[in-house]
Coordinates of C-alpha atoms in Angstrom, one line a residue:
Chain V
X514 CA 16.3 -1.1 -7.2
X515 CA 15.0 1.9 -5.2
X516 CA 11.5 0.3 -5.4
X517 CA 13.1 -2.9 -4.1
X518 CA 15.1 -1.3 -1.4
X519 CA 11.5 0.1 -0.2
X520 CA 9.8 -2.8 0.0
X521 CA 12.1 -4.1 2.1
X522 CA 12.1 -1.2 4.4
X523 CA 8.5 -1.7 4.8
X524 CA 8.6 -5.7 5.5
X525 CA 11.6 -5.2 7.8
X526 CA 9.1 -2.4 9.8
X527 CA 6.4 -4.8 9.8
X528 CA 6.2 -6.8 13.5
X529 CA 4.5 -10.0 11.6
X530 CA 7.0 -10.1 8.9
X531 CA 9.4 -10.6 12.0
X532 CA 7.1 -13.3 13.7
X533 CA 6.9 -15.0 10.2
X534 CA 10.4 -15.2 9.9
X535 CA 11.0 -16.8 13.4
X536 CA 8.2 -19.3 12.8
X537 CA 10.0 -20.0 9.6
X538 CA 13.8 -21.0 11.1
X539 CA 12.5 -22.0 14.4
X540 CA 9.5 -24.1 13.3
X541 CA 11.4 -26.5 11.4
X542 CA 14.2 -26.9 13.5
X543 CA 11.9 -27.5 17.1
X544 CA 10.3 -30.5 14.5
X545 CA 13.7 -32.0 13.2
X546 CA 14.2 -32.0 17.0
X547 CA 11.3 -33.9 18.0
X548 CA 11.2 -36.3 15.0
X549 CA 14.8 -37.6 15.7
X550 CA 13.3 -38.3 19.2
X551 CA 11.0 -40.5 17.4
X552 CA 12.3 -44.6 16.6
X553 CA 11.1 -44.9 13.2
X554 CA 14.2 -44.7 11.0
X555 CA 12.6 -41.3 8.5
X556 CA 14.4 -42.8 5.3
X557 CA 15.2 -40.6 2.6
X558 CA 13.5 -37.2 3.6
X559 CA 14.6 -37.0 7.0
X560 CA 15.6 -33.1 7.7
X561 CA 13.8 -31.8 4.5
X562 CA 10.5 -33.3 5.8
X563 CA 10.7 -31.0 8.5
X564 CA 11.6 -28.0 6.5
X565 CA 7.4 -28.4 4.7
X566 CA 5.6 -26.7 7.6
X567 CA 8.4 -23.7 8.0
X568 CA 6.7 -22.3 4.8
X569 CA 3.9 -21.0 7.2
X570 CA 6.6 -18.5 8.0
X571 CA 6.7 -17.9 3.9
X572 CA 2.9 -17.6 3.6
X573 CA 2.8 -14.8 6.5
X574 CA 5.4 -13.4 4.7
X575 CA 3.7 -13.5 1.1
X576 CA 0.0 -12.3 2.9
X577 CA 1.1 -9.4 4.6
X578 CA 3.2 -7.7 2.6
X579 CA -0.1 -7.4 0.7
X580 CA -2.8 -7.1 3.5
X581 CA -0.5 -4.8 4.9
X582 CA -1.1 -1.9 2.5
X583 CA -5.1 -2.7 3.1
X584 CA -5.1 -2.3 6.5
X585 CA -7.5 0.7 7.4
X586 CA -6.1 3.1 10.2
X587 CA -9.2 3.1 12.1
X588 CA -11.6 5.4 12.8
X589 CA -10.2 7.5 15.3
X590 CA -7.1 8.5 12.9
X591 CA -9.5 9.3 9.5
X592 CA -9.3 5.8 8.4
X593 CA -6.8 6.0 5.9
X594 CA -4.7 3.0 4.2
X595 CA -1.0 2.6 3.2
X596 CA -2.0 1.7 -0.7
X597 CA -2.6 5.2 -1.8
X598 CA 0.6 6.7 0.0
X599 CA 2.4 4.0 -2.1
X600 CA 0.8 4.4 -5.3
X601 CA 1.3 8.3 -4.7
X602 CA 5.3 7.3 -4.7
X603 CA 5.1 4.9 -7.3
X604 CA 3.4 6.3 -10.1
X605 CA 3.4 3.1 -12.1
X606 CA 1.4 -0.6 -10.4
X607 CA 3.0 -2.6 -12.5
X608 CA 7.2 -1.7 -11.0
X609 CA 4.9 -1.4 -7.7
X610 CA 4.0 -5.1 -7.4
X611 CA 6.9 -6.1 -9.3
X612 CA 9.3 -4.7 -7.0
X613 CA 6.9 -5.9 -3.9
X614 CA 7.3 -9.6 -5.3
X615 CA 11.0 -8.9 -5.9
X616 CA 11.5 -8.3 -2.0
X617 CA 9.1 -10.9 -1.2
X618 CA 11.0 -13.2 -3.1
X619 CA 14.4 -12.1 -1.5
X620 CA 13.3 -12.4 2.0
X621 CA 11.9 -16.1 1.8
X622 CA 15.1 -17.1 -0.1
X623 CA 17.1 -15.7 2.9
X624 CA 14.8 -17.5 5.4
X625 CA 14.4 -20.7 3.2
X626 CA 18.2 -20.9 3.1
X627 CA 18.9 -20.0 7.0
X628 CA 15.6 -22.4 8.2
X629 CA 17.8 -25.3 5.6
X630 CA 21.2 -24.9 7.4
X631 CA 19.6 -24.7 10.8
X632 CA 17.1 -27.4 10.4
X633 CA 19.9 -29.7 8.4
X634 CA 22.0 -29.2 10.6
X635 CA 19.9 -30.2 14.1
X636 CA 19.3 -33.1 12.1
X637 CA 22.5 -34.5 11.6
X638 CA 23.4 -34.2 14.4
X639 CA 20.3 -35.6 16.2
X640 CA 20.0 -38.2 13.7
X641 CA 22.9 -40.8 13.2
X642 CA 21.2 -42.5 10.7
X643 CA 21.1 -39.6 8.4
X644 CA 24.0 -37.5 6.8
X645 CA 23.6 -34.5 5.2
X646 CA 26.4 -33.4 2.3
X647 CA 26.7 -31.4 -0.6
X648 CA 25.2 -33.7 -2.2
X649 CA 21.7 -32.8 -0.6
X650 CA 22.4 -29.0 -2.1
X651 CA 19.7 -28.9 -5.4
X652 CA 17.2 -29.8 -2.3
X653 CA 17.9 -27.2 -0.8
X654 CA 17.6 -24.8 -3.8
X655 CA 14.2 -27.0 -4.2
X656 CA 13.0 -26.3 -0.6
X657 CA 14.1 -22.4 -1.6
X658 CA 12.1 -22.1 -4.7
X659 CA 8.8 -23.8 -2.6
X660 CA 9.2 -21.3 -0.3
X661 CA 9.3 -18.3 -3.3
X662 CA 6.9 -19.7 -4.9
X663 CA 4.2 -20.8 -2.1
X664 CA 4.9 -17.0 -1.2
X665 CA 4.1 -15.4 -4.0
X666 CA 0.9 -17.7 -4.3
X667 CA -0.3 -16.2 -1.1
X668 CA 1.1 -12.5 -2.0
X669 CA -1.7 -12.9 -5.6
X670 CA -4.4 -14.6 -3.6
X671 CA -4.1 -11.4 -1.3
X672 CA -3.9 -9.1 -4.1
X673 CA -7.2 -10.5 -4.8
X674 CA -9.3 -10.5 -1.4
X675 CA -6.9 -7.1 -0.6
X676 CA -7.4 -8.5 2.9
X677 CA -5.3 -11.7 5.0
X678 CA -7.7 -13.1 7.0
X679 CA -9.1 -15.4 4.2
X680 CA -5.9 -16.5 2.6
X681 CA -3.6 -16.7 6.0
X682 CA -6.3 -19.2 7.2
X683 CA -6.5 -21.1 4.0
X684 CA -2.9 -21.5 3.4
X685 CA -2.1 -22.6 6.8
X686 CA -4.9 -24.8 7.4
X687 CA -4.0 -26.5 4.1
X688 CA -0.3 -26.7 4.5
X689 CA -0.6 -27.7 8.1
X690 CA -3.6 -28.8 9.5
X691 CA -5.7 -30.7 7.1
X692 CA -4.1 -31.1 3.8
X693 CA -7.4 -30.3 1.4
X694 CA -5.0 -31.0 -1.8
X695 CA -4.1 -34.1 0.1
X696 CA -7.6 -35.4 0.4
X697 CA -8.3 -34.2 -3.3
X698 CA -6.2 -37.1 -4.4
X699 CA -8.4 -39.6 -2.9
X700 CA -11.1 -38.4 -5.3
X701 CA -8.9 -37.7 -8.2
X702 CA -5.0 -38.1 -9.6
X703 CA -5.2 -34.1 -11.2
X704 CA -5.2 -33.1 -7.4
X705 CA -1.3 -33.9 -7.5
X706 CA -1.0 -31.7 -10.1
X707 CA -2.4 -28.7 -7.4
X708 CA 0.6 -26.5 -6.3
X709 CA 1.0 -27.4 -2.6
X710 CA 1.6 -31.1 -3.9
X711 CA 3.5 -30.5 -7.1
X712 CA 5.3 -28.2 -5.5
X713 CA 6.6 -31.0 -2.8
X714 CA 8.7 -32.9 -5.2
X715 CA 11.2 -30.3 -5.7
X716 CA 12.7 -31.3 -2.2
X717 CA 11.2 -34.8 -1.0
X718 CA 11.8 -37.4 -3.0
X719 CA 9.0 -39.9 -1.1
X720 CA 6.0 -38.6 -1.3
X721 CA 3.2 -40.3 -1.2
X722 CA 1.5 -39.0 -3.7
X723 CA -0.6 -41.3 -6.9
X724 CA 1.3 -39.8 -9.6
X725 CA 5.0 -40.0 -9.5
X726 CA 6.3 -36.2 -10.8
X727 CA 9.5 -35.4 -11.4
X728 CA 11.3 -32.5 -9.5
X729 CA 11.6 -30.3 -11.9
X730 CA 8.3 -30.9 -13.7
X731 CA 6.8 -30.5 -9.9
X732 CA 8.4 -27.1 -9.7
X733 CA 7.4 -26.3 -13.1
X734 CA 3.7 -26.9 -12.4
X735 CA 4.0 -24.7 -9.2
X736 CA 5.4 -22.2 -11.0
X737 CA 2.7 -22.4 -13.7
X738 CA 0.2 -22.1 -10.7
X739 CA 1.9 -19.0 -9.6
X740 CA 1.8 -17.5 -13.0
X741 CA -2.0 -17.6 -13.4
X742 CA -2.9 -16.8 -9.9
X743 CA -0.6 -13.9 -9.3
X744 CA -1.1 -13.0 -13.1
X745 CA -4.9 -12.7 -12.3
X746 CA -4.0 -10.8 -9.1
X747 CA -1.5 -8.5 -11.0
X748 CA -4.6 -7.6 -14.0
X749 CA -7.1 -7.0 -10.9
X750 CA -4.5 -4.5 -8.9
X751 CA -4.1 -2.7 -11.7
X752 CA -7.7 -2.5 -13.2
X753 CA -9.4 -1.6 -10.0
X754 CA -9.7 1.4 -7.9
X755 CA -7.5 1.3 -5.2
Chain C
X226 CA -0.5 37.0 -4.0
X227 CA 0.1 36.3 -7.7
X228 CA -2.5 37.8 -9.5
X229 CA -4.8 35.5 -11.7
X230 CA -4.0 35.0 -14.8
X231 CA -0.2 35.1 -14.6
X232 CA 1.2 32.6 -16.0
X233 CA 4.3 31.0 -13.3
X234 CA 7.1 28.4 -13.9
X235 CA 5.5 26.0 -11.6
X236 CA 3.1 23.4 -12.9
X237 CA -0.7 23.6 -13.4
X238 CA -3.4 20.9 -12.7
X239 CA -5.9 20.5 -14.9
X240 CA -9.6 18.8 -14.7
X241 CA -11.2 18.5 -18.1
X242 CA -14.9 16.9 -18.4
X243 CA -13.9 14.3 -15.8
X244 CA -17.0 11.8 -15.1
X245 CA -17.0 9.1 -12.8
X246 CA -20.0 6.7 -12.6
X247 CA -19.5 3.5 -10.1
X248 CA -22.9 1.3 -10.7
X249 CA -25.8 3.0 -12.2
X250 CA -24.9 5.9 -9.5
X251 CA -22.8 9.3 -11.2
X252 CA -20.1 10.1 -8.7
X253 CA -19.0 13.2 -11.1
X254 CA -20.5 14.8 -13.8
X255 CA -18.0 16.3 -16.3
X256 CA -16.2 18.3 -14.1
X257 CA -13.7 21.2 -15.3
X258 CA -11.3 23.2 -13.4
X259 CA -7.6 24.1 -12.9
X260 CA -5.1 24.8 -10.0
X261 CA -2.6 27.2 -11.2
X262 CA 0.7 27.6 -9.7
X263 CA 1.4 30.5 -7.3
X264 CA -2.2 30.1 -6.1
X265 CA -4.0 28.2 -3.4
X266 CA -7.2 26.6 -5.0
X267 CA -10.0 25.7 -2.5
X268 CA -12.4 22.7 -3.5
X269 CA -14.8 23.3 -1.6
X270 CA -18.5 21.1 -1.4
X271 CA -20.3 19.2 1.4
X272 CA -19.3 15.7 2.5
X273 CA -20.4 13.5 -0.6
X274 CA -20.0 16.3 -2.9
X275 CA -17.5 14.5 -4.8
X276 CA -14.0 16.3 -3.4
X277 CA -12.3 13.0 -2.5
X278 CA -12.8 11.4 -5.5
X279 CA -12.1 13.5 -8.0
X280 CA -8.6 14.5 -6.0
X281 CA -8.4 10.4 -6.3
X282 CA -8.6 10.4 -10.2
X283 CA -6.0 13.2 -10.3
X284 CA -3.6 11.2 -7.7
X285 CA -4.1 8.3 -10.6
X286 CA -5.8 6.4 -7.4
X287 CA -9.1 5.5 -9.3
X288 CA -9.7 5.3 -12.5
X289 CA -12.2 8.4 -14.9
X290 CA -15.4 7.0 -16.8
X291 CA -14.5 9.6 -18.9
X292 CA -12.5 12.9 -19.1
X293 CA -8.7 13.8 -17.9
X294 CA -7.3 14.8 -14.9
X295 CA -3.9 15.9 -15.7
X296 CA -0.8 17.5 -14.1
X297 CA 1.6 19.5 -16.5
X298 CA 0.0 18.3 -18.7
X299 CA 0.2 14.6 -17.7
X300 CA -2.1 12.0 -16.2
X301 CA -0.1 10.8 -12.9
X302 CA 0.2 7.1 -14.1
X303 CA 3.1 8.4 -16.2
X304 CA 4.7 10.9 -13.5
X305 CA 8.5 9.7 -13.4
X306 CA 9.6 10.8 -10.0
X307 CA 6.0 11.9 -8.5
X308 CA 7.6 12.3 -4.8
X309 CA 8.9 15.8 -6.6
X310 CA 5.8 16.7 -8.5
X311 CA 2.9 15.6 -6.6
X312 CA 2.6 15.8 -3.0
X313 CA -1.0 14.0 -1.3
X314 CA -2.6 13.8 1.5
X315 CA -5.5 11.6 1.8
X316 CA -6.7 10.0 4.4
X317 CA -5.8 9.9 7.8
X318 CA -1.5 9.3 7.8
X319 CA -1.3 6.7 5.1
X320 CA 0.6 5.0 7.2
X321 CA 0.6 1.2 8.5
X322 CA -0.3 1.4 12.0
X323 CA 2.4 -0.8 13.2
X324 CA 5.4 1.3 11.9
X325 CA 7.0 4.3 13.2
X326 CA 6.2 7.2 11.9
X327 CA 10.1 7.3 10.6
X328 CA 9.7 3.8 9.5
X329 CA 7.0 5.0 7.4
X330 CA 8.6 8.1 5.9
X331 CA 12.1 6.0 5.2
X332 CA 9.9 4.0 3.1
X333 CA 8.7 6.6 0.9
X334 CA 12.1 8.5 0.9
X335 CA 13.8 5.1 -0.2
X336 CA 10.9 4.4 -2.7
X337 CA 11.6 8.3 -4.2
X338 CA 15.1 7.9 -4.3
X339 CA 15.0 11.0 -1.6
X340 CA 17.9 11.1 0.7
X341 CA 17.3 9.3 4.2
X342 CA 18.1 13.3 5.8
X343 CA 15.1 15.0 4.6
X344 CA 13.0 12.3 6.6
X345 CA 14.1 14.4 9.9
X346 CA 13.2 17.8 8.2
X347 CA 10.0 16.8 7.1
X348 CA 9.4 15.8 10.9
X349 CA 11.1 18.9 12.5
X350 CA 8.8 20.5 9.6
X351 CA 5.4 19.1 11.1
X352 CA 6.7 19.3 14.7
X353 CA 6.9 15.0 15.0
X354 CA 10.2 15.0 16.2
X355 CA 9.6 13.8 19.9
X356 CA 7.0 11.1 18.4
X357 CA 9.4 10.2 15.5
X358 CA 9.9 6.8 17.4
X359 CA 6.2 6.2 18.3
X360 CA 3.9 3.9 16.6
X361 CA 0.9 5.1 14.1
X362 CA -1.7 3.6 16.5
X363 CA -1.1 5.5 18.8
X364 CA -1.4 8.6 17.4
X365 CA -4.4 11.2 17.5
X366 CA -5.9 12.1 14.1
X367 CA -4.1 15.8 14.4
X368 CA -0.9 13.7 14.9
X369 CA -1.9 11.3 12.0
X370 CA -2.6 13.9 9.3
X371 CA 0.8 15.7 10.3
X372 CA 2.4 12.7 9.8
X373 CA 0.1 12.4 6.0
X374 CA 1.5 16.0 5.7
X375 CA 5.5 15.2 6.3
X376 CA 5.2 12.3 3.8
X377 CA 3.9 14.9 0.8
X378 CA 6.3 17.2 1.6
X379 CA 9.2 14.8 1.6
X380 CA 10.0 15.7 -2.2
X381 CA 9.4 19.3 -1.9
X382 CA 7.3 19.2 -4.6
X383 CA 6.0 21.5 -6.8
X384 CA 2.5 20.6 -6.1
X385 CA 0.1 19.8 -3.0
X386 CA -2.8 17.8 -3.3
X387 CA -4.8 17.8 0.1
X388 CA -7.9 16.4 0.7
X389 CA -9.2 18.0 3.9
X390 CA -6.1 19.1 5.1
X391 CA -7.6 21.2 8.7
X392 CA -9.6 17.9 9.2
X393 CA -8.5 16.8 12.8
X394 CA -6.0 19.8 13.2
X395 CA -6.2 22.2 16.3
X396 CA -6.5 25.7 16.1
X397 CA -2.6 25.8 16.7
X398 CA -2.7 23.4 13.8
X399 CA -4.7 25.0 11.9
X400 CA -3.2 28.3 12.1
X401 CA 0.2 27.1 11.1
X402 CA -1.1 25.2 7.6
X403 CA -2.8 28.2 6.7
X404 CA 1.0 30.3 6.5
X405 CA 2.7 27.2 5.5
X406 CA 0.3 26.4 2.3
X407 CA 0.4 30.6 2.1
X408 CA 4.5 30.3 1.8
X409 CA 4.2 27.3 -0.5
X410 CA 2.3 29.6 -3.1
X411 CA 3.5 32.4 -2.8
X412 CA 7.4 30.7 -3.6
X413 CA 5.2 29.8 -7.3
X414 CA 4.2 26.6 -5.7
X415 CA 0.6 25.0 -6.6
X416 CA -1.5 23.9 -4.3
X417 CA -5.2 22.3 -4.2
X418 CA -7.2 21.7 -1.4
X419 CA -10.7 20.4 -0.5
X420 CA -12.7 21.6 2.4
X421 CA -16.0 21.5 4.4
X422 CA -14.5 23.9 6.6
X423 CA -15.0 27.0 5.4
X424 CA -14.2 29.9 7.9
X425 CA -10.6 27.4 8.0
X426 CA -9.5 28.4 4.6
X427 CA -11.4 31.9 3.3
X428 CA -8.4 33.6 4.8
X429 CA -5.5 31.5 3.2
X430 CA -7.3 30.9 -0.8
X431 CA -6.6 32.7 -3.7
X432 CA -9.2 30.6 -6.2
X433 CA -12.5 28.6 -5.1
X434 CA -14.4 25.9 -7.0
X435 CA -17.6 24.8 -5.5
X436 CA -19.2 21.4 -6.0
X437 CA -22.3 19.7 -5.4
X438 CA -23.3 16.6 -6.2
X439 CA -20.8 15.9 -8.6
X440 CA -21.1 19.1 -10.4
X441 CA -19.1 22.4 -10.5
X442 CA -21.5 25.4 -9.3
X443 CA -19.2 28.0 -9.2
X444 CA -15.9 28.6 -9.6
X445 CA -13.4 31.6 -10.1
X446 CA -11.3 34.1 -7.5
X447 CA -12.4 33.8 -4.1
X448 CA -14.0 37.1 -4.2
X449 CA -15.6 36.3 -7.7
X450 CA -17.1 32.9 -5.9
X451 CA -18.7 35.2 -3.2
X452 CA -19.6 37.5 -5.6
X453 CA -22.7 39.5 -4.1
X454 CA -23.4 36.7 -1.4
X455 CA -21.6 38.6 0.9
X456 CA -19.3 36.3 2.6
X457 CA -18.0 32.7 1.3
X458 CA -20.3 30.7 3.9
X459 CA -22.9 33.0 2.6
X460 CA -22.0 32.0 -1.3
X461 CA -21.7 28.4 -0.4
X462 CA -24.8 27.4 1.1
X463 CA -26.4 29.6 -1.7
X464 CA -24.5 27.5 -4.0
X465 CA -25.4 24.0 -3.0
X466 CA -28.3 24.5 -1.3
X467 CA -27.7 22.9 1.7
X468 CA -29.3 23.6 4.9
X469 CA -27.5 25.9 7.6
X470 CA -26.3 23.9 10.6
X471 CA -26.4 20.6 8.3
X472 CA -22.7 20.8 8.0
X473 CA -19.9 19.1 10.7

């Protein structure tokens, strides 16, 4: 828990982390605002739609509490980085990037949950033509869990590069400029299965996709993605030299 | 000054046969010394030498080709509270540039379990009070490896590990690590050190190991080090050779 407890003290000292999470409950909300302006009637999704591109603020999150411990001093102070003073407290890498996940994990859910209520909220009450209940609930917990787990893709891509630059812009671009998973399926079906798109169907139920996946099976294929890539970033953190 | 030899309460590092190769290129070549408690140990070489990373295998930072690095007997991988045992300064603070420099040192405190108090000793301790509240960037590097100081002492431990501590210290600076590591040993404490600068620590050493290019030349008591050279600058650049005035 102490591990946990200082992981969070260092995301809650980070000013990014604190831009992330206000791109993550504004974002979403400013969207459901100008959507409902819109006249096309948003069906099924409406609300949870505009929760997708709030999981920028998930990504920052899932990036920099990585990059952060890369980040060299510069010059003029002896170019020194924040990994070694944290593996010279935390004698073992493994509760190190365990716990570091554990916060990760805990902030998102916070955010994921807040950004939910706030952006289901403006909804409703933008939007007569859609009602939000208890009913809508395990969606939530769905847009939760794609927000974890698209976090903790990003935290064991970074893990990787031990830098942000190339994973912050790949995320984002991906999840909000030009869907490359999206255009995958045009070439083939297996490009639903990627996590970004599997992922999806744990909290829209109309997606467009060429496969029809299940919620749970979407979330399970996520989760299968973040398992290899953060299992492959886990064995190269604690092979290499740091 | 505890005489050598002595054997002390307080925990010994040991370096046995440690070899690090990265590429085709050998970083260290079996390397064997000890730090023994109640004593301040120089590690003394030329930039390149081979200081940084062998204090980096100790630290469990990189990883040996061959050969142990171990502290009370230990490698550091399996320290349980290493806060208390180990304390290291590396590079610059070791801090995040963005954080305040007792944003940083809450972290470690909370990560050792240490209570939140001793982060306002430590400061008071390195004279960062007033800057407590500043952020790392904008910092000189005296005030950065102050702040790199502060988080090794947070524990108290039994052991420092510095790697260049004078680097980027004023002669005010300078003058106070010398007593401080001085008090440190002489309460039993152990404490290990590598240096360029030698006029900075021939006054404050009890034990010296010399290095060149990856390999121990000389090691012993200060005064066994300098032997008949005279005087330890003399010793040194007999030792590894290297030109006078090609050194910072």
């Amino acid at each position: 828990m102490k591990l946990i407890h200082a992981e969070l003290i260092k995301l809650a000292s980070l000013l990014s982390a604190w831009i992330a999470a206000g791109l993550a409950t504004i974002l979403p909300a400013a969207v459901a605002v100008l959507n409902s302006r819109s006249q096309v009637s948003r069906g099924i999704d409406a609300g949870f739609q505009d929760l997708a591109p709030g999981v920028i603020g998930a990504i920052v999150i899932g990036v920099v509490a990585v990059s952060s411990e890369y980040l060299v001093e510069g010059a003029e102070s002896g170019g020194g980085r924040q990994i070694t003073t944290s593996l010279t407290a935390v004698a073992s890498r493994s509760r190190f990037l365990l716990a570091k996940a554990a916060a990760v994990a805990v902030t998102v859910a916070l955010l994921a949950l807040l950004s939910s209520a706030i952006t289901l909220t403006t909804t409703s009450l933008t939007d007569e033509t859609v009602s939000v209940g208890t009913a809508d609930l395990p969606r939530v917990a769905g847009v939760t869990a794609y927000w974890i787990l698209t976090a903790l893709l990003a935290s064991g891509i970074t893990l990787v590069t031990r830098s942000g630059i190339v994973p912050l812009t790949f995320c984002i671009v991906n999840m909000s400029v030009v869907s490359v998973s999206f255009l995958l399926t045009k070439l083939t079906s297996w490009a639903n299965y990627l996590p970004d798109l599997a992922g999806m169907h744990l909290f829209l139920r109309d997606v467009h996709g060429s496969v029809d996946i299940a919620p749970l099976t979407g979330g399970l294929v996520m989760g299968l993605w973040v398992v290899v890539v953060a299992g492959i970033g886990f064995i190269v953190f604690r092979r290499r030299d740091a | 000054m505890v005489p050598a030899g002595v054997a002390l309460a307080g925990d010994m590092l040991s370096i046995h046969e440690l070899t690090k190769r990265r590429g085709s290129r050998e970083i260290l070549s079996g390397l064997s010394f000890e730090a023994r408690p109640g004593r301040v140990t120089a590690f003394l070489g030329p930039n390149g030498a081979g200081k940084t990373s062998t204090l980096r295998i100790l630290l469990g930072l990189d990883s040996a080709t061959s050969g142990t690095a171990l502290i009370d007997g230990v490698p550091f991988a399996r320290l349980k509270d290493p806060l208390t045992k180990v304390g290291a300064l590396l590079d610059g603070s070791g801090a995040h540039r963005s954080r305040t420099a007792r944003a940083h040192l809450r972290w470690i405190a909370a990560a050792g379990g240490i209570p939140p108090a001793r982060v306002a000793e430590v400061l008071a301790v390195v004279g960062l009070t007033d800057d407590a509240r500043r952020r790392v960037r904008s910092y000189s590097l005296g005030m950065s490896r102050r702040l790199g100081l502060a988080a090794a002492l947070l524990g108290d431990p039994e052991i420092l590990v510095l790697d260049e501590p004078v680097n980027g210290l004023d002669p005010e600076g300078i003058r106070w690590i010398r007593t401080f590591l001085r008090e440190r040993a002489e309460t039993g404490r152990t404490v290990l050190l590598s240096s360029h600068f030698l006029g900075e620590v021939a006054e404050t050493v009890d034990d010296a190991v010399v290095i060149h290019q990856g390999q121990i030349v000389a090691q012993g008591t200060l005064s066994e080090v300098v032997g008949e050279h005279g005087t330890i600058e003399d010793a040194y650049f007999a030792l590894t050779g290297a030109p006078r005035g090609g050194l910072r």
